[in-house]
Amino acid sequence: SLSVELHAIGGFSCVSLKLPPATARSRQLVGAKGGGGGEAVRYGGAVHCIAAEKQQTVLRVAVVDDDEEDVAYETCVLGVLRQGYRVLHMRSAQGTRIRNCYLLCHVSFTTQVNAWVGEGEMMEYVRSKEKEMEERVDEAEAEVAKLKGLTPCSSSSYSGAG
């Protein structure tokens, strides 16, 4: 299997198999679609990496065994990837590059609308803020009315001459 992970240094990020993402998971496992035993292994489907700050988000792709232990991995900053087909030269657990061990992947970029808050939740939030604002306006109007009801204080002047 493949493990696709995002590590945000700044901002928000998540990994999902479909859009819009249902959870804020930072790791997603993708199963093999064939191959193995010396053949090239295919991994099917798209993995969506969503990042608010792609220049501050690290992408980590790892090949994992049945126990979900890393066999090989590669990391890069998400923002430096270019669109198109890319080759990731995989590394061992010690961080050294593995000879003749590559992962071919297709990279494409789109803009995703922030859909983390549902319409119902958003409308409930807006209504609560409207109610809060109305209460504050009522308080302010009551304070103004109270201030208008006060009579000016009579002042007496004192002259030091006498």
CSV table of N, CA and C in Angstrom, one decimal:
chain,number,residue,atom,x,y,z
A,1,SER,N,0.8,-1.2,0.0
A,1,SER,CA,0.0,0.0,0.0
A,1,SER,C,0.9,1.2,0.0
A,2,LEU,N,0.2,2.3,-0.4
A,2,LEU,CA,0.9,3.7,-0.3
A,2,LEU,C,0.3,4.4,0.8
A,3,SER,N,1.1,5.2,1.5
A,3,SER,CA,0.7,6.1,2.5
A,3,SER,C,1.0,7.5,2.0
A,4,VAL,N,-0.1,8.4,1.9
A,4,VAL,CA,0.1,9.7,1.5
A,4,VAL,C,-0.2,10.6,2.7
A,5,GLU,N,0.8,11.4,3.1
A,5,GLU,CA,0.6,12.3,4.3
A,5,GLU,C,0.9,13.7,4.0
A,6,LEU,N,0.3,14.6,4.7
A,6,LEU,CA,0.6,16.0,4.6
A,6,LEU,C,0.9,16.5,6.0
A,7,HIS,N,2.0,17.3,6.1
A,7,HIS,CA,2.4,17.8,7.4
A,7,HIS,C,2.5,19.3,7.2
A,8,ALA,N,1.5,20.0,7.8
A,8,ALA,CA,1.4,21.5,7.7
A,8,ALA,C,2.3,22.2,8.7
A,9,ILE,N,3.2,23.0,8.2
A,9,ILE,CA,4.1,23.9,9.0
A,9,ILE,C,3.3,25.1,9.4
A,10,GLY,N,2.4,25.5,8.5
A,10,GLY,CA,1.5,26.7,8.7
A,10,GLY,C,0.2,26.4,8.0
A,11,GLY,N,-0.9,26.9,8.6
A,11,GLY,CA,-2.1,26.7,7.9
A,11,GLY,C,-2.8,25.3,8.1
A,12,PHE,N,-3.7,25.0,7.3
A,12,PHE,CA,-4.5,23.8,7.4
A,12,PHE,C,-4.2,22.9,6.2
A,13,SER,N,-4.2,21.6,6.5
A,13,SER,CA,-4.0,20.6,5.4
A,13,SER,C,-4.7,19.3,5.7
A,14,CYS,N,-5.1,18.6,4.7
A,14,CYS,CA,-5.7,17.2,4.9
A,14,CYS,C,-5.5,16.4,3.6
A,15,VAL,N,-5.7,15.1,3.7
A,15,VAL,CA,-5.6,14.2,2.6
A,15,VAL,C,-6.9,13.5,2.5
A,16,SER,N,-7.5,13.3,1.3
A,16,SER,CA,-8.8,12.7,1.1
A,16,SER,C,-8.8,12.0,-0.3
A,17,LEU,N,-9.6,10.9,-0.3
A,17,LEU,CA,-9.8,10.2,-1.6
A,17,LEU,C,-10.9,10.8,-2.4
A,18,LYS,N,-11.7,11.7,-1.9
A,18,LYS,CA,-12.7,12.3,-2.7
A,18,LYS,C,-12.9,13.8,-2.2
A,19,LEU,N,-13.5,14.6,-3.1
A,19,LEU,CA,-13.7,16.0,-2.7
A,19,LEU,C,-15.2,16.2,-2.6
A,20,PRO,N,-15.7,17.0,-1.8
A,20,PRO,CA,-15.0,17.7,-0.7
A,20,PRO,C,-14.6,16.7,0.4
A,21,PRO,N,-13.5,16.9,1.1
A,21,PRO,CA,-13.1,16.0,2.1
A,21,PRO,C,-14.1,15.9,3.3
A,22,ALA,N,-14.3,14.7,3.8
A,22,ALA,CA,-15.3,14.5,4.9
A,22,ALA,C,-14.7,14.7,6.2
A,23,THR,N,-13.4,14.5,6.3
A,23,THR,CA,-12.6,14.6,7.6
A,23,THR,C,-11.3,15.4,7.3
A,24,ALA,N,-10.7,15.7,8.4
A,24,ALA,CA,-9.4,16.4,8.3
A,24,ALA,C,-8.2,15.5,8.5
A,25,ARG,N,-8.3,14.3,7.9
A,25,ARG,CA,-7.2,13.4,8.1
A,25,ARG,C,-5.9,13.9,7.4
A,26,SER,N,-4.8,13.7,8.1
A,26,SER,CA,-3.5,14.1,7.5
A,26,SER,C,-2.8,12.9,6.8
A,27,ARG,N,-3.4,11.7,6.9
A,27,ARG,CA,-2.8,10.5,6.2
A,27,ARG,C,-3.9,9.7,5.6
A,28,GLN,N,-3.6,9.1,4.4
A,28,GLN,CA,-4.5,8.3,3.7
A,28,GLN,C,-3.8,7.1,3.1
A,29,LEU,N,-4.3,5.9,3.3
A,29,LEU,CA,-3.7,4.7,2.7
A,29,LEU,C,-4.4,4.4,1.4
A,30,VAL,N,-3.6,4.0,0.4
A,30,VAL,CA,-4.1,3.7,-1.0
A,30,VAL,C,-3.6,2.3,-1.3
A,31,GLY,N,-4.6,1.4,-1.6
A,31,GLY,CA,-4.2,0.0,-1.9
A,31,GLY,C,-3.7,-0.2,-3.3
A,32,ALA,N,-3.0,-1.3,-3.5
A,32,ALA,CA,-2.5,-1.6,-4.9
A,32,ALA,C,-3.6,-2.2,-5.7
A,33,LYS,N,-3.5,-1.9,-7.1
A,33,LYS,CA,-4.4,-2.4,-8.0
A,33,LYS,C,-3.9,-3.5,-8.9
A,34,GLY,N,-2.8,-4.1,-8.6
A,34,GLY,CA,-2.2,-5.1,-9.4
A,34,GLY,C,-0.7,-5.0,-9.5
A,35,GLY,N,-0.1,-6.0,-10.0
A,35,GLY,CA,1.4,-6.0,-10.1
A,35,GLY,C,2.0,-6.7,-8.9
A,36,GLY,N,3.3,-6.4,-8.7
A,36,GLY,CA,4.0,-7.0,-7.5
A,36,GLY,C,4.8,-8.2,-8.0
A,37,GLY,N,5.6,-8.8,-7.2
A,37,GLY,CA,6.4,-9.9,-7.6
A,37,GLY,C,7.4,-9.5,-8.6
A,38,GLY,N,8.0,-8.3,-8.5
A,38,GLY,CA,9.0,-7.9,-9.5
A,38,GLY,C,8.4,-7.0,-10.6
A,39,GLU,N,7.0,-7.0,-10.7
A,39,GLU,CA,6.4,-6.2,-11.7
A,39,GLU,C,6.1,-4.8,-11.1
A,40,ALA,N,5.8,-3.9,-12.0
A,40,ALA,CA,5.4,-2.5,-11.5
A,40,ALA,C,4.0,-2.6,-10.9
A,41,VAL,N,3.8,-2.0,-9.8
A,41,VAL,CA,2.6,-2.0,-9.0
A,41,VAL,C,1.8,-0.8,-9.4
A,42,ARG,N,0.5,-0.9,-9.7
A,42,ARG,CA,-0.4,0.2,-9.9
A,42,ARG,C,-1.2,0.5,-8.7
A,43,TYR,N,-1.4,1.8,-8.4
A,43,TYR,CA,-2.3,2.3,-7.4
A,43,TYR,C,-3.4,3.1,-8.0
A,44,GLY,N,-4.6,2.6,-7.8
A,44,GLY,CA,-5.7,3.3,-8.5
A,44,GLY,C,-6.3,4.4,-7.8
A,45,GLY,N,-6.9,5.3,-8.5
A,45,GLY,CA,-7.6,6.4,-7.9
A,45,GLY,C,-6.8,7.6,-7.6
A,46,ALA,N,-7.5,8.7,-7.4
A,46,ALA,CA,-6.8,10.0,-7.1
A,46,ALA,C,-6.7,10.1,-5.5
A,47,VAL,N,-5.7,10.8,-5.1
A,47,VAL,CA,-5.5,11.2,-3.7
A,47,VAL,C,-5.5,12.7,-3.7
A,48,HIS,N,-6.4,13.3,-3.0
A,48,HIS,CA,-6.4,14.8,-3.0
A,48,HIS,C,-5.7,15.3,-1.8
A,49,CYS,N,-4.7,16.2,-2.0
A,49,CYS,CA,-4.0,16.8,-1.0
A,49,CYS,C,-4.4,18.3,-0.9
A,50,ILE,N,-5.1,18.6,0.2
A,50,ILE,CA,-5.6,20.0,0.3
A,50,ILE,C,-4.8,20.7,1.3
A,51,ALA,N,-4.3,21.9,0.9
A,51,ALA,CA,-3.4,22.7,1.8
A,51,ALA,C,-3.8,24.2,1.7
A,52,ALA,N,-3.9,24.8,2.8
A,52,ALA,CA,-4.1,26.3,2.8
A,52,ALA,C,-2.9,27.0,2.4
A,53,GLU,N,-1.7,26.5,2.8
A,53,GLU,CA,-0.4,27.1,2.6
A,53,GLU,C,0.5,26.0,2.0
A,54,LYS,N,0.4,25.9,0.7
A,54,LYS,CA,1.2,24.8,0.0
A,54,LYS,C,2.7,25.0,0.1
A,55,GLN,N,3.2,26.2,0.3
A,55,GLN,CA,4.6,26.4,0.4
A,55,GLN,C,5.1,26.0,1.8
A,56,GLN,N,4.2,25.9,2.8
A,56,GLN,CA,4.5,25.5,4.1
A,56,GLN,C,3.9,24.1,4.5
A,57,THR,N,3.7,23.3,3.5
A,57,THR,CA,3.2,22.0,3.7
A,57,THR,C,4.1,20.9,3.1
A,58,VAL,N,4.5,19.9,3.9
A,58,VAL,CA,5.4,18.9,3.4
A,58,VAL,C,4.5,17.6,3.1
A,59,LEU,N,4.7,17.2,1.8
A,59,LEU,CA,4.1,15.9,1.3
A,59,LEU,C,5.0,14.8,1.6
A,60,ARG,N,4.5,13.7,2.2
A,60,ARG,CA,5.3,12.5,2.4
A,60,ARG,C,4.6,11.3,1.8
A,61,VAL,N,5.2,10.6,0.9
A,61,VAL,CA,4.6,9.5,0.3
A,61,VAL,C,5.5,8.3,0.7
A,62,ALA,N,4.8,7.2,1.2
A,62,ALA,CA,5.6,6.1,1.7
A,62,ALA,C,4.9,4.8,1.1
A,63,VAL,N,5.8,3.8,0.8
A,63,VAL,CA,5.3,2.5,0.5
A,63,VAL,C,5.3,1.7,1.9
A,64,VAL,N,4.2,1.1,2.2
A,64,VAL,CA,4.1,0.5,3.5
A,64,VAL,C,3.8,-1.0,3.3
A,65,ASP,N,4.2,-1.8,4.3
A,65,ASP,CA,4.0,-3.3,4.2
A,65,ASP,C,2.6,-3.6,4.9
A,66,ASP,N,2.3,-4.9,5.0
A,66,ASP,CA,1.0,-5.3,5.6
A,66,ASP,C,0.8,-4.8,7.0
A,67,ASP,N,1.9,-4.6,7.7
A,67,ASP,CA,1.9,-4.1,9.1
A,67,ASP,C,1.9,-2.6,9.2
A,68,GLU,N,1.7,-1.9,8.0
A,68,GLU,CA,1.8,-0.5,7.9
A,68,GLU,C,3.1,0.1,8.4
A,69,GLU,N,4.2,-0.6,8.2
A,69,GLU,CA,5.5,-0.1,8.5
A,69,GLU,C,6.1,0.4,7.2
A,70,ASP,N,6.8,1.5,7.2
A,70,ASP,CA,7.4,2.1,6.0
A,70,ASP,C,8.5,1.2,5.5
A,71,VAL,N,8.4,0.9,4.1
A,71,VAL,CA,9.4,0.2,3.4
A,71,VAL,C,10.3,1.2,2.7
A,72,ALA,N,9.7,2.2,2.1
A,72,ALA,CA,10.4,3.3,1.4
A,72,ALA,C,9.5,4.5,1.5
A,73,TYR,N,10.2,5.7,1.3
A,73,TYR,CA,9.4,7.0,1.4
A,73,TYR,C,10.2,8.1,0.6
A,74,GLU,N,9.4,9.1,0.4
A,74,GLU,CA,10.0,10.4,-0.1
A,74,GLU,C,9.2,11.5,0.4
A,75,THR,N,9.9,12.6,0.6
A,75,THR,CA,9.2,13.8,1.0
A,75,THR,C,9.6,15.0,0.1
A,76,CYS,N,8.7,16.0,0.1
A,76,CYS,CA,8.9,17.2,-0.7
A,76,CYS,C,7.9,18.3,-0.2
A,77,VAL,N,8.3,19.5,-0.4
A,77,VAL,CA,7.3,20.6,-0.1
A,77,VAL,C,6.3,20.6,-1.2
A,78,LEU,N,5.0,20.6,-0.8
A,78,LEU,CA,3.9,20.5,-1.8
A,78,LEU,C,4.0,21.7,-2.8
A,79,GLY,N,4.4,22.8,-2.4
A,79,GLY,CA,4.4,24.0,-3.3
A,79,GLY,C,5.4,24.0,-4.4
A,80,VAL,N,6.4,23.1,-4.2
A,80,VAL,CA,7.5,23.1,-5.3
A,80,VAL,C,7.2,22.0,-6.4
A,81,LEU,N,6.2,21.2,-6.2
A,81,LEU,CA,5.8,20.2,-7.2
A,81,LEU,C,5.2,21.0,-8.4
A,82,ARG,N,5.6,20.6,-9.6
A,82,ARG,CA,5.0,21.1,-10.8
A,82,ARG,C,3.9,20.1,-11.3
A,83,GLN,N,3.0,20.6,-12.1
A,83,GLN,CA,1.9,19.8,-12.7
A,83,GLN,C,2.5,18.8,-13.7
A,84,GLY,N,1.9,17.7,-13.9
A,84,GLY,CA,2.3,16.7,-14.8
A,84,GLY,C,2.8,15.5,-14.2
A,85,TYR,N,3.5,14.6,-14.9
A,85,TYR,CA,4.0,13.4,-14.4
A,85,TYR,C,5.3,13.6,-13.7
A,86,ARG,N,5.5,13.1,-12.5
A,86,ARG,CA,6.7,13.3,-11.6
A,86,ARG,C,7.2,12.0,-11.1
A,87,VAL,N,8.5,11.9,-10.9
A,87,VAL,CA,9.1,10.7,-10.4
A,87,VAL,C,9.7,11.1,-9.0
A,88,LEU,N,9.3,10.3,-8.1
A,88,LEU,CA,9.8,10.4,-6.7
A,88,LEU,C,10.8,9.3,-6.5
A,89,HIS,N,12.1,9.7,-6.2
A,89,HIS,CA,13.1,8.7,-5.9
A,89,HIS,C,13.0,8.3,-4.5
A,90,MET,N,12.6,7.1,-4.2
A,90,MET,CA,12.3,6.6,-2.9
A,90,MET,C,13.6,6.4,-2.0
A,91,ARG,N,13.4,6.6,-0.7
A,91,ARG,CA,14.5,6.4,0.3
A,91,ARG,C,14.2,5.3,1.2
A,92,SER,N,15.2,4.8,1.8
A,92,SER,CA,15.1,3.7,2.9
A,92,SER,C,14.7,4.4,4.2
A,93,ALA,N,14.4,3.6,5.2
A,93,ALA,CA,14.1,4.1,6.5
A,93,ALA,C,15.2,5.0,7.1
A,94,GLN,N,16.4,4.7,6.7
A,94,GLN,CA,17.6,5.5,7.1
A,94,GLN,C,17.7,6.8,6.4
A,95,GLY,N,16.9,7.0,5.3
A,95,GLY,CA,17.0,8.3,4.6
A,95,GLY,C,17.9,8.3,3.3
A,96,THR,N,18.5,7.1,3.1
A,96,THR,CA,19.4,7.1,1.9
A,96,THR,C,18.5,6.6,0.7
A,97,ARG,N,18.8,7.2,-0.5
A,97,ARG,CA,18.1,6.8,-1.7
A,97,ARG,C,18.3,5.3,-2.0
A,98,ILE,N,17.2,4.7,-2.4
A,98,ILE,CA,17.2,3.3,-2.8
A,98,ILE,C,17.4,3.2,-4.3
A,99,ARG,N,18.5,2.5,-4.7
A,99,ARG,CA,18.8,2.4,-6.1
A,99,ARG,C,17.7,1.8,-6.9
A,100,ASN,N,17.3,2.4,-8.1
A,100,ASN,CA,16.3,1.9,-9.0
A,100,ASN,C,14.9,1.7,-8.3
A,101,CYS,N,14.6,2.5,-7.3
A,101,CYS,CA,13.3,2.5,-6.6
A,101,CYS,C,12.6,3.9,-6.8
A,102,TYR,N,11.6,3.9,-7.7
A,102,TYR,CA,11.0,5.2,-8.0
A,102,TYR,C,9.5,5.0,-7.9
A,103,LEU,N,8.8,6.1,-7.7
A,103,LEU,CA,7.3,6.2,-7.8
A,103,LEU,C,6.9,7.2,-8.8
A,104,LEU,N,6.2,6.8,-9.8
A,104,LEU,CA,5.7,7.7,-10.8
A,104,LEU,C,4.3,8.1,-10.4
A,105,CYS,N,4.1,9.4,-10.4
A,105,CYS,CA,2.8,10.0,-10.1
A,105,CYS,C,2.4,11.1,-11.0
A,106,HIS,N,1.1,11.4,-11.0
A,106,HIS,CA,0.6,12.5,-11.8
A,106,HIS,C,0.2,13.6,-10.8
A,107,VAL,N,0.6,14.8,-11.0
A,107,VAL,CA,0.3,15.9,-10.2
A,107,VAL,C,-0.5,16.9,-10.9
A,108,SER,N,-1.6,17.4,-10.3
A,108,SER,CA,-2.4,18.5,-10.9
A,108,SER,C,-2.9,19.3,-9.8
A,109,PHE,N,-3.2,20.6,-10.1
A,109,PHE,CA,-3.6,21.6,-9.1
A,109,PHE,C,-4.9,22.2,-9.5
A,110,THR,N,-5.8,22.3,-8.5
A,110,THR,CA,-7.1,23.0,-8.6
A,110,THR,C,-7.3,23.8,-7.3
A,111,THR,N,-8.3,24.7,-7.4
A,111,THR,CA,-8.7,25.5,-6.2
A,111,THR,C,-9.9,24.8,-5.6
A,112,GLN,N,-9.9,24.6,-4.3
A,112,GLN,CA,-11.0,23.9,-3.6
A,112,GLN,C,-11.6,25.0,-2.7
A,113,VAL,N,-12.9,25.1,-2.8
A,113,VAL,CA,-13.7,26.0,-1.9
A,113,VAL,C,-13.7,25.4,-0.5
A,114,ASN,N,-13.5,26.2,0.5
A,114,ASN,CA,-13.5,25.7,1.9
A,114,ASN,C,-14.9,25.4,2.3
A,115,ALA,N,-15.2,24.1,2.3
A,115,ALA,CA,-16.5,23.6,2.6
A,115,ALA,C,-16.6,22.8,3.9
A,116,TRP,N,-15.8,23.2,4.8
A,116,TRP,CA,-15.7,22.5,6.1
A,116,TRP,C,-17.0,22.7,7.0
A,117,VAL,N,-17.6,23.9,6.8
A,117,VAL,CA,-18.8,24.2,7.6
A,117,VAL,C,-20.0,24.0,6.7
A,118,GLY,N,-20.9,23.3,7.2
A,118,GLY,CA,-22.1,23.0,6.4
A,118,GLY,C,-23.0,24.3,6.3
A,119,GLU,N,-24.0,24.3,5.4
A,119,GLU,CA,-24.8,25.4,5.2
A,119,GLU,C,-25.7,25.7,6.5
A,120,GLY,N,-26.2,24.6,7.1
A,120,GLY,CA,-27.0,24.7,8.3
A,120,GLY,C,-26.2,25.3,9.4
A,121,GLU,N,-25.0,24.8,9.7
A,121,GLU,CA,-24.2,25.3,10.7
A,121,GLU,C,-23.9,26.8,10.5
A,122,MET,N,-23.6,27.2,9.2
A,122,MET,CA,-23.2,28.5,8.9
A,122,MET,C,-24.4,29.5,9.2
A,123,MET,N,-25.6,29.0,8.7
A,123,MET,CA,-26.8,29.9,9.0
A,123,MET,C,-27.1,30.0,10.4
A,124,GLU,N,-27.0,29.0,11.2
A,124,GLU,CA,-27.2,29.0,12.7
A,124,GLU,C,-26.2,30.0,13.3
A,125,TYR,N,-25.0,30.0,12.8
A,125,TYR,CA,-23.9,31.0,13.3
A,125,TYR,C,-24.3,32.4,13.0
A,126,VAL,N,-24.8,32.6,11.7
A,126,VAL,CA,-25.1,34.0,11.3
A,126,VAL,C,-26.3,34.5,12.1
A,127,ARG,N,-27.3,33.6,12.3
A,127,ARG,CA,-28.5,34.0,13.1
A,127,ARG,C,-28.1,34.3,14.5
A,128,SER,N,-27.2,33.6,15.1
A,128,SER,CA,-26.8,33.9,16.5
A,128,SER,C,-26.1,35.2,16.6
A,129,LYS,N,-25.3,35.5,15.6
A,129,LYS,CA,-24.6,36.8,15.5
A,129,LYS,C,-25.6,37.9,15.3
A,130,GLU,N,-26.6,37.7,14.4
A,130,GLU,CA,-27.6,38.8,14.2
A,130,GLU,C,-28.3,39.1,15.5
A,131,LYS,N,-28.7,38.0,16.3
A,131,LYS,CA,-29.4,38.2,17.5
A,131,LYS,C,-28.5,38.9,18.5
A,132,GLU,N,-27.3,38.6,18.6
A,132,GLU,CA,-26.3,39.2,19.5
A,132,GLU,C,-26.2,40.7,19.1
A,133,MET,N,-26.1,41.0,17.8
A,133,MET,CA,-26.0,42.4,17.4
A,133,MET,C,-27.3,43.2,17.8
A,134,GLU,N,-28.5,42.6,17.6
A,134,GLU,CA,-29.8,43.2,17.9
A,134,GLU,C,-29.8,43.5,19.4
A,135,GLU,N,-29.3,42.6,20.3
A,135,GLU,CA,-29.3,42.8,21.7
A,135,GLU,C,-28.4,44.0,22.1
A,136,ARG,N,-27.3,44.1,21.4
A,136,ARG,CA,-26.3,45.2,21.7
A,136,ARG,C,-26.9,46.5,21.2
A,137,VAL,N,-27.6,46.5,20.1
A,137,VAL,CA,-28.3,47.8,19.6
A,137,VAL,C,-29.3,48.2,20.7
A,138,ASP,N,-30.1,47.2,21.1
A,138,ASP,CA,-31.1,47.5,22.2
A,138,ASP,C,-30.5,48.1,23.4
A,139,GLU,N,-29.4,47.5,23.9
A,139,GLU,CA,-28.7,48.0,25.0
A,139,GLU,C,-28.2,49.4,24.8
A,140,ALA,N,-27.7,49.7,23.6
A,140,ALA,CA,-27.1,51.0,23.3
A,140,ALA,C,-28.3,52.0,23.3
A,141,GLU,N,-29.4,51.7,22.7
A,141,GLU,CA,-30.6,52.6,22.6
A,141,GLU,C,-31.1,52.9,24.0
A,142,ALA,N,-31.1,51.9,24.9
A,142,ALA,CA,-31.5,52.1,26.3
A,142,ALA,C,-30.6,53.0,27.0
A,143,GLU,N,-29.3,52.9,26.8
A,143,GLU,CA,-28.3,53.8,27.4
A,143,GLU,C,-28.4,55.2,26.9
A,144,VAL,N,-28.7,55.4,25.6
A,144,VAL,CA,-28.9,56.7,25.0
A,144,VAL,C,-30.1,57.4,25.6
A,145,ALA,N,-31.2,56.6,25.7
A,145,ALA,CA,-32.5,57.1,26.3
A,145,ALA,C,-32.2,57.6,27.8
A,146,LYS,N,-31.5,56.7,28.5
A,146,LYS,CA,-31.2,57.1,29.9
A,146,LYS,C,-30.4,58.3,30.0
A,147,LEU,N,-29.4,58.5,29.1
A,147,LEU,CA,-28.6,59.7,29.1
A,147,LEU,C,-29.4,60.9,28.7
A,148,LYS,N,-30.3,60.8,27.8
A,148,LYS,CA,-31.1,61.9,27.4
A,148,LYS,C,-32.1,62.4,28.6
A,149,GLY,N,-32.5,61.5,29.4
A,149,GLY,CA,-33.4,61.7,30.5
A,149,GLY,C,-32.7,62.5,31.7
A,150,LEU,N,-31.4,62.5,31.7
A,150,LEU,CA,-30.7,63.2,32.8
A,150,LEU,C,-30.7,64.7,32.5
A,151,THR,N,-30.9,65.5,33.6
A,151,THR,CA,-30.9,66.9,33.4
A,151,THR,C,-29.5,67.4,33.7
A,152,PRO,N,-29.1,68.5,33.0
A,152,PRO,CA,-27.8,69.0,33.2
A,152,PRO,C,-27.6,69.4,34.7
A,153,CYS,N,-26.5,69.2,35.2
A,153,CYS,CA,-26.2,69.6,36.6
A,153,CYS,C,-26.0,71.1,36.7
A,154,SER,N,-26.6,71.7,37.7
A,154,SER,CA,-26.4,73.1,37.9
A,154,SER,C,-25.0,73.3,38.5
A,155,SER,N,-24.4,74.3,37.9
A,155,SER,CA,-23.0,74.5,38.4
A,155,SER,C,-23.0,75.9,39.1
A,156,SER,N,-22.3,75.9,40.1
A,156,SER,CA,-22.1,77.2,40.8
A,156,SER,C,-20.7,77.7,40.5
A,157,SER,N,-20.6,78.9,40.3
A,157,SER,CA,-19.2,79.4,40.0
A,157,SER,C,-18.7,80.1,41.3
A,158,TYR,N,-17.5,80.0,41.5
A,158,TYR,CA,-16.9,80.6,42.7
A,158,TYR,C,-15.9,81.6,42.2
A,159,SER,N,-16.0,82.7,42.7
A,159,SER,CA,-15.1,83.8,42.4
A,159,SER,C,-14.3,84.0,43.7
A,160,GLY,N,-13.0,84.0,43.5
A,160,GLY,CA,-12.1,84.2,44.7
A,160,GLY,C,-12.1,85.7,45.2
A,161,ALA,N,-12.7,86.6,44.5
A,161,ALA,CA,-12.7,87.9,44.9
A,161,ALA,C,-13.8,88.2,45.9
A,162,GLY,N,-13.6,88.9,46.9
A,162,GLY,CA,-14.7,89.0,47.8
A,162,GLY,C,-14.7,90.1,48.6
